[in-house]
Amino acid sequence: MFPSGAAATIAGWVTGLTTEPVHRESGPGEELKVSQEMQAKIASLRSELEQLQFKVVQEREKYQHSSQSTTAVSAVPVFNVNDKFTLNKDDASYSLILEVQMAIDNVLIQELQVHEGNTDFLIPEYRSILDEADKLQEEYKKQPAHLERLYGMITDLFIDKFKFKGTNVKTKVPLLLEILDNYEQNALMTFFDTA
């Protein structure tokens, strides 16, 4: 059994650490045998993946039903997702990094720094987050929810403008939010006039 641990942030970053060797070598003609423990881990991960896929299907169906309702407001937030899929040639493995800009309330990586003392095992990006944690938290505290309030006010004005004309435009709210995210004043004015 190899010691291992996992850490998660409020924003959803999950990092796993273990002392188990990442790769094993076998000679010519040898068959690489997977231990019972490893087979159990694989089965457990497959089971967890199936459960997550089932939950996604359920939530998708729930959303479809609610979005087809005449009284529902569909306002799915738009997330800019940065992804990077790189090959590590040293051990012939791939690294998938998904980044979503989210507010950082508490970074649990700091606990690793406190308990482990040495953070050399973290990738450079995480180490830089630790080095700049105070600065990042200070910047976050300075950012008020002002923009979200403005989005809400503009959305309400848009809905009310057309409500007075007897038109229900709630299905166009996601498009309005997308225009607001890209903020082009002319596109916004045109959208308000022609929707």
PDB file of C-alpha atoms in Angstrom:
ATOM      1  CA  MET A   1       0.000   0.000   0.000  1.00  0.00           C
ATOM      2  CA  PHE A   2       1.350   3.395  -0.961  1.00  0.00           C
ATOM      3  CA  PRO A   3       0.588   6.493   1.115  1.00  0.00           C
ATOM      4  CA  SER A   4      -1.519   8.970  -0.818  1.00  0.00           C
ATOM      5  CA  GLY A   5      -3.570  12.090  -0.271  1.00  0.00           C
ATOM      6  CA  ALA A   6      -5.910  14.451  -2.095  1.00  0.00           C
ATOM      7  CA  ALA A   7      -6.590  18.170  -1.795  1.00  0.00           C
ATOM      8  CA  ALA A   8      -9.413  20.270  -3.232  1.00  0.00           C
ATOM      9  CA  THR A   9     -10.044  23.997  -3.496  1.00  0.00           C
ATOM     10  CA  ILE A  10     -13.331  25.820  -3.135  1.00  0.00           C
ATOM     11  CA  ALA A  11     -13.087  26.599  -6.853  1.00  0.00           C
ATOM     12  CA  GLY A  12     -12.971  22.886  -7.695  1.00  0.00           C
ATOM     13  CA  TRP A  13      -9.286  22.140  -8.216  1.00  0.00           C
ATOM     14  CA  VAL A  14      -8.467  18.598  -7.110  1.00  0.00           C
ATOM     15  CA  THR A  15      -4.892  17.409  -6.696  1.00  0.00           C
ATOM     16  CA  GLY A  16      -3.872  13.869  -5.807  1.00  0.00           C
ATOM     17  CA  LEU A  17      -0.508  12.846  -4.429  1.00  0.00           C
ATOM     18  CA  THR A  18       0.951   9.375  -3.972  1.00  0.00           C
ATOM     19  CA  THR A  19       4.283   7.655  -3.510  1.00  0.00           C
ATOM     20  CA  GLU A  20       3.248   4.850  -5.876  1.00  0.00           C
ATOM     21  CA  PRO A  21       5.557   4.642  -8.915  1.00  0.00           C
ATOM     22  CA  VAL A  22       4.006   6.218 -11.990  1.00  0.00           C
ATOM     23  CA  HIS A  23       5.328   3.589 -14.377  1.00  0.00           C
ATOM     24  CA  ARG A  24       6.649   0.061 -14.265  1.00  0.00           C
ATOM     25  CA  GLU A  25       8.966  -1.678 -16.659  1.00  0.00           C
ATOM     26  CA  SER A  26       8.836  -5.201 -17.961  1.00  0.00           C
ATOM     27  CA  GLY A  27      11.316  -7.075 -20.064  1.00  0.00           C
ATOM     28  CA  PRO A  28      10.733  -8.680 -23.444  1.00  0.00           C
ATOM     29  CA  GLY A  29       8.109 -11.393 -23.321  1.00  0.00           C
ATOM     30  CA  GLU A  30       7.037 -10.448 -19.787  1.00  0.00           C
ATOM     31  CA  GLU A  31       3.455  -9.654 -19.049  1.00  0.00           C
ATOM     32  CA  LEU A  32       2.736  -6.709 -16.770  1.00  0.00           C
ATOM     33  CA  LYS A  33       0.431  -7.911 -14.031  1.00  0.00           C
ATOM     34  CA  VAL A  34      -1.955  -5.529 -12.347  1.00  0.00           C
ATOM     35  CA  SER A  35      -2.344  -6.066  -8.630  1.00  0.00           C
ATOM     36  CA  GLN A  36      -5.705  -6.773  -7.020  1.00  0.00           C
ATOM     37  CA  GLU A  37      -5.525  -3.396  -5.323  1.00  0.00           C
ATOM     38  CA  MET A  38      -5.000  -1.625  -8.655  1.00  0.00           C
ATOM     39  CA  GLN A  39      -7.862  -3.590 -10.231  1.00  0.00           C
ATOM     40  CA  ALA A  40     -10.086  -2.535  -7.322  1.00  0.00           C
ATOM     41  CA  LYS A  41      -9.074   1.114  -7.835  1.00  0.00           C
ATOM     42  CA  ILE A  42      -9.854   0.888 -11.547  1.00  0.00           C
ATOM     43  CA  ALA A  43     -13.245  -0.707 -10.848  1.00  0.00           C
ATOM     44  CA  SER A  44     -14.003   1.957  -8.246  1.00  0.00           C
ATOM     45  CA  LEU A  45     -13.097   4.762 -10.662  1.00  0.00           C
ATOM     46  CA  ARG A  46     -15.220   3.206 -13.414  1.00  0.00           C
ATOM     47  CA  SER A  47     -18.162   2.964 -11.032  1.00  0.00           C
ATOM     48  CA  GLU A  48     -17.719   6.576  -9.932  1.00  0.00           C
ATOM     49  CA  LEU A  49     -17.490   7.707 -13.558  1.00  0.00           C
ATOM     50  CA  GLU A  50     -20.723   5.883 -14.431  1.00  0.00           C
ATOM     51  CA  GLN A  51     -22.484   7.529 -11.473  1.00  0.00           C
ATOM     52  CA  LEU A  52     -21.271  10.961 -12.577  1.00  0.00           C
ATOM     53  CA  GLN A  53     -22.401  10.322 -16.148  1.00  0.00           C
ATOM     54  CA  PHE A  54     -25.832   9.299 -14.852  1.00  0.00           C
ATOM     55  CA  LYS A  55     -26.061  12.495 -12.765  1.00  0.00           C
ATOM     56  CA  VAL A  56     -25.105  14.601 -15.791  1.00  0.00           C
ATOM     57  CA  VAL A  57     -27.856  12.969 -17.855  1.00  0.00           C
ATOM     58  CA  GLN A  58     -30.392  13.582 -15.064  1.00  0.00           C
ATOM     59  CA  GLU A  59     -29.391  17.237 -14.684  1.00  0.00           C
ATOM     60  CA  ARG A  60     -29.464  17.745 -18.455  1.00  0.00           C
ATOM     61  CA  GLU A  61     -33.000  16.335 -18.613  1.00  0.00           C
ATOM     62  CA  LYS A  62     -34.055  18.479 -15.661  1.00  0.00           C
ATOM     63  CA  TYR A  63     -32.659  21.568 -17.389  1.00  0.00           C
ATOM     64  CA  GLN A  64     -34.382  20.678 -20.674  1.00  0.00           C
ATOM     65  CA  HIS A  65     -37.739  20.387 -18.899  1.00  0.00           C
ATOM     66  CA  SER A  66     -37.300  23.657 -17.017  1.00  0.00           C
ATOM     67  CA  SER A  67     -36.048  25.580 -20.066  1.00  0.00           C
ATOM     68  CA  GLN A  68     -39.072  24.500 -22.112  1.00  0.00           C
ATOM     69  CA  SER A  69     -41.414  25.907 -19.477  1.00  0.00           C
ATOM     70  CA  THR A  70     -43.075  29.188 -20.476  1.00  0.00           C
ATOM     71  CA  THR A  71     -42.339  30.796 -17.106  1.00  0.00           C
ATOM     72  CA  ALA A  72     -38.709  29.740 -16.826  1.00  0.00           C
ATOM     73  CA  VAL A  73     -35.814  32.132 -17.253  1.00  0.00           C
ATOM     74  CA  SER A  74     -32.870  30.438 -18.877  1.00  0.00           C
ATOM     75  CA  ALA A  75     -29.759  32.220 -17.702  1.00  0.00           C
ATOM     76  CA  VAL A  76     -26.938  29.720 -17.933  1.00  0.00           C
ATOM     77  CA  PRO A  77     -23.702  31.498 -17.079  1.00  0.00           C
ATOM     78  CA  VAL A  78     -21.009  31.496 -19.713  1.00  0.00           C
ATOM     79  CA  PHE A  79     -17.683  30.114 -18.538  1.00  0.00           C
ATOM     80  CA  ASN A  80     -14.490  30.710 -20.442  1.00  0.00           C
ATOM     81  CA  VAL A  81     -12.656  27.407 -20.208  1.00  0.00           C
ATOM     82  CA  ASN A  82      -8.969  27.252 -21.039  1.00  0.00           C
ATOM     83  CA  ASP A  83      -7.719  23.757 -21.728  1.00  0.00           C
ATOM     84  CA  LYS A  84      -4.262  22.379 -22.364  1.00  0.00           C
ATOM     85  CA  PHE A  85      -3.444  18.765 -23.251  1.00  0.00           C
ATOM     86  CA  THR A  86       0.302  18.143 -23.271  1.00  0.00           C
ATOM     87  CA  LEU A  87       2.481  15.088 -23.740  1.00  0.00           C
ATOM     88  CA  ASN A  88       5.228  14.498 -21.198  1.00  0.00           C
ATOM     89  CA  LYS A  89       7.866  12.765 -23.305  1.00  0.00           C
ATOM     90  CA  ASP A  90       9.865  11.567 -20.280  1.00  0.00           C
ATOM     91  CA  ASP A  91       7.228   9.131 -19.059  1.00  0.00           C
ATOM     92  CA  ALA A  92       4.942   9.074 -22.142  1.00  0.00           C
ATOM     93  CA  SER A  93       1.953  10.406 -20.243  1.00  0.00           C
ATOM     94  CA  TYR A  94      -0.514  13.143 -21.027  1.00  0.00           C
ATOM     95  CA  SER A  95      -1.401  16.025 -18.762  1.00  0.00           C
ATOM     96  CA  LEU A  96      -4.832  17.639 -19.109  1.00  0.00           C
ATOM     97  CA  ILE A  97      -5.247  21.038 -17.502  1.00  0.00           C
ATOM     98  CA  LEU A  98      -8.672  22.695 -17.436  1.00  0.00           C
ATOM     99  CA  GLU A  99      -8.874  26.264 -16.172  1.00  0.00           C
ATOM    100  CA  VAL A 100     -12.001  28.230 -15.382  1.00  0.00           C
ATOM    101  CA  GLN A 101     -11.823  31.737 -14.010  1.00  0.00           C
ATOM    102  CA  MET A 102     -13.541  31.639 -10.650  1.00  0.00           C
ATOM    103  CA  ALA A 103     -13.278  33.594  -7.447  1.00  0.00           C
ATOM    104  CA  ILE A 104     -10.660  32.325  -5.048  1.00  0.00           C
ATOM    105  CA  ASP A 105     -12.016  32.375  -1.510  1.00  0.00           C
ATOM    106  CA  ASN A 106      -9.671  29.937   0.134  1.00  0.00           C
ATOM    107  CA  VAL A 107      -6.876  28.023  -1.450  1.00  0.00           C
ATOM    108  CA  LEU A 108      -6.475  24.630   0.165  1.00  0.00           C
ATOM    109  CA  ILE A 109      -3.053  24.259  -1.412  1.00  0.00           C
ATOM    110  CA  GLN A 110      -1.887  26.528   1.398  1.00  0.00           C
ATOM    111  CA  GLU A 111      -2.664  23.703   3.804  1.00  0.00           C
ATOM    112  CA  LEU A 112      -0.260  21.496   1.900  1.00  0.00           C
ATOM    113  CA  GLN A 113       2.421  24.127   2.318  1.00  0.00           C
ATOM    114  CA  VAL A 114       1.779  24.334   6.065  1.00  0.00           C
ATOM    115  CA  HIS A 115       1.603  20.581   6.682  1.00  0.00           C
ATOM    116  CA  GLU A 116       4.212  19.364   4.210  1.00  0.00           C
ATOM    117  CA  GLY A 117       6.607  22.306   4.511  1.00  0.00           C
ATOM    118  CA  ASN A 118       8.083  21.587   1.088  1.00  0.00           C
ATOM    119  CA  THR A 119       6.071  22.339  -2.045  1.00  0.00           C
ATOM    120  CA  ASP A 120       8.564  21.128  -4.648  1.00  0.00           C
ATOM    121  CA  PHE A 121       6.138  18.357  -5.659  1.00  0.00           C
ATOM    122  CA  LEU A 122       3.616  20.923  -6.978  1.00  0.00           C
ATOM    123  CA  ILE A 123       3.710  22.069 -10.579  1.00  0.00           C
ATOM    124  CA  PRO A 124       5.170  25.577 -11.058  1.00  0.00           C
ATOM    125  CA  GLU A 125       1.720  27.128 -11.604  1.00  0.00           C
ATOM    126  CA  TYR A 126       0.534  25.985  -8.161  1.00  0.00           C
ATOM    127  CA  ARG A 127       3.755  27.136  -6.530  1.00  0.00           C
ATOM    128  CA  SER A 128       3.290  30.593  -8.058  1.00  0.00           C
ATOM    129  CA  ILE A 129      -0.273  30.676  -6.694  1.00  0.00           C
ATOM    130  CA  LEU A 130       1.113  29.910  -3.243  1.00  0.00           C
ATOM    131  CA  ASP A 131       3.788  32.579  -3.600  1.00  0.00           C
ATOM    132  CA  GLU A 132       1.232  35.182  -4.651  1.00  0.00           C
ATOM    133  CA  ALA A 133      -1.664  34.006  -2.424  1.00  0.00           C
ATOM    134  CA  ASP A 134      -1.824  37.172  -0.323  1.00  0.00           C
ATOM    135  CA  LYS A 135      -1.770  39.401  -3.398  1.00  0.00           C
ATOM    136  CA  LEU A 136      -4.468  37.309  -5.128  1.00  0.00           C
ATOM    137  CA  GLN A 137      -6.756  37.389  -2.090  1.00  0.00           C
ATOM    138  CA  GLU A 138      -6.291  41.148  -1.759  1.00  0.00           C
ATOM    139  CA  GLU A 139      -7.227  41.647  -5.419  1.00  0.00           C
ATOM    140  CA  TYR A 140     -10.305  39.463  -4.976  1.00  0.00           C
ATOM    141  CA  LYS A 141     -11.488  41.461  -1.959  1.00  0.00           C
ATOM    142  CA  LYS A 142     -11.226  44.672  -3.987  1.00  0.00           C
ATOM    143  CA  GLN A 143     -13.513  43.350  -6.708  1.00  0.00           C
ATOM    144  CA  PRO A 144     -17.075  44.196  -5.715  1.00  0.00           C
ATOM    145  CA  ALA A 145     -20.102  42.459  -7.171  1.00  0.00           C
ATOM    146  CA  HIS A 146     -20.759  45.669  -9.100  1.00  0.00           C
ATOM    147  CA  LEU A 147     -20.573  44.042 -12.534  1.00  0.00           C
ATOM    148  CA  GLU A 148     -23.057  41.318 -11.543  1.00  0.00           C
ATOM    149  CA  ARG A 149     -25.498  43.979 -10.325  1.00  0.00           C
ATOM    150  CA  LEU A 150     -25.162  45.854 -13.625  1.00  0.00           C
ATOM    151  CA  TYR A 151     -25.800  42.633 -15.565  1.00  0.00           C
ATOM    152  CA  GLY A 152     -28.932  42.066 -13.478  1.00  0.00           C
ATOM    153  CA  MET A 153     -30.195  45.610 -14.036  1.00  0.00           C
ATOM    154  CA  ILE A 154     -29.631  45.441 -17.809  1.00  0.00           C
ATOM    155  CA  THR A 155     -31.339  42.038 -17.978  1.00  0.00           C
ATOM    156  CA  ASP A 156     -34.333  43.353 -16.001  1.00  0.00           C
ATOM    157  CA  LEU A 157     -34.574  46.437 -18.242  1.00  0.00           C
ATOM    158  CA  PHE A 158     -34.467  44.221 -21.334  1.00  0.00           C
ATOM    159  CA  ILE A 159     -37.244  41.937 -20.061  1.00  0.00           C
ATOM    160  CA  ASP A 160     -39.385  44.863 -18.836  1.00  0.00           C
ATOM    161  CA  LYS A 161     -39.024  46.814 -22.103  1.00  0.00           C
ATOM    162  CA  PHE A 162     -40.535  43.966 -24.072  1.00  0.00           C
ATOM    163  CA  LYS A 163     -43.017  42.996 -21.352  1.00  0.00           C
ATOM    164  CA  PHE A 164     -44.661  46.410 -21.843  1.00  0.00           C
ATOM    165  CA  LYS A 165     -44.986  45.585 -25.541  1.00  0.00           C
ATOM    166  CA  GLY A 166     -46.566  42.237 -24.661  1.00  0.00           C
ATOM    167  CA  THR A 167     -43.591  40.139 -25.775  1.00  0.00           C
ATOM    168  CA  ASN A 168     -41.872  37.472 -23.689  1.00  0.00           C
ATOM    169  CA  VAL A 169     -38.113  37.639 -24.352  1.00  0.00           C
ATOM    170  CA  LYS A 170     -36.889  35.489 -21.471  1.00  0.00           C
ATOM    171  CA  THR A 171     -35.563  32.910 -23.922  1.00  0.00           C
ATOM    172  CA  LYS A 172     -33.229  35.572 -25.347  1.00  0.00           C
ATOM    173  CA  VAL A 173     -31.583  36.338 -21.975  1.00  0.00           C
ATOM    174  CA  PRO A 174     -28.614  33.954 -22.550  1.00  0.00           C
ATOM    175  CA  LEU A 175     -27.851  35.760 -25.820  1.00  0.00           C
ATOM    176  CA  LEU A 176     -28.035  39.104 -23.991  1.00  0.00           C
ATOM    177  CA  LEU A 177     -25.595  37.821 -21.360  1.00  0.00           C
ATOM    178  CA  GLU A 178     -23.235  36.668 -24.105  1.00  0.00           C
ATOM    179  CA  ILE A 179     -23.333  40.133 -25.689  1.00  0.00           C
ATOM    180  CA  LEU A 180     -22.667  41.691 -22.279  1.00  0.00           C
ATOM    181  CA  ASP A 181     -19.683  39.383 -21.765  1.00  0.00           C
ATOM    182  CA  ASN A 182     -18.191  40.483 -25.098  1.00  0.00           C
ATOM    183  CA  TYR A 183     -19.353  44.045 -24.485  1.00  0.00           C
ATOM    184  CA  GLU A 184     -19.714  45.762 -27.771  1.00  0.00           C
ATOM    185  CA  GLN A 185     -21.942  48.771 -27.256  1.00  0.00           C
ATOM    186  CA  ASN A 186     -23.288  48.819 -30.822  1.00  0.00           C
ATOM    187  CA  ALA A 187     -24.185  45.115 -30.680  1.00  0.00           C
ATOM    188  CA  LEU A 188     -25.937  45.677 -27.335  1.00  0.00           C
ATOM    189  CA  MET A 189     -27.940  48.643 -28.653  1.00  0.00           C
ATOM    190  CA  THR A 190     -28.889  46.725 -31.808  1.00  0.00           C
ATOM    191  CA  PHE A 191     -29.954  43.731 -29.726  1.00  0.00           C
ATOM    192  CA  PHE A 192     -32.145  45.954 -27.509  1.00  0.00           C
ATOM    193  CA  ASP A 193     -33.773  47.544 -30.564  1.00  0.00           C
ATOM    194  CA  THR A 194     -34.374  44.411 -32.638  1.00  0.00           C
ATOM    195  CA  ALA A 195     -35.025  41.607 -30.135  1.00  0.00           C
TER     196      ALA A 195
END
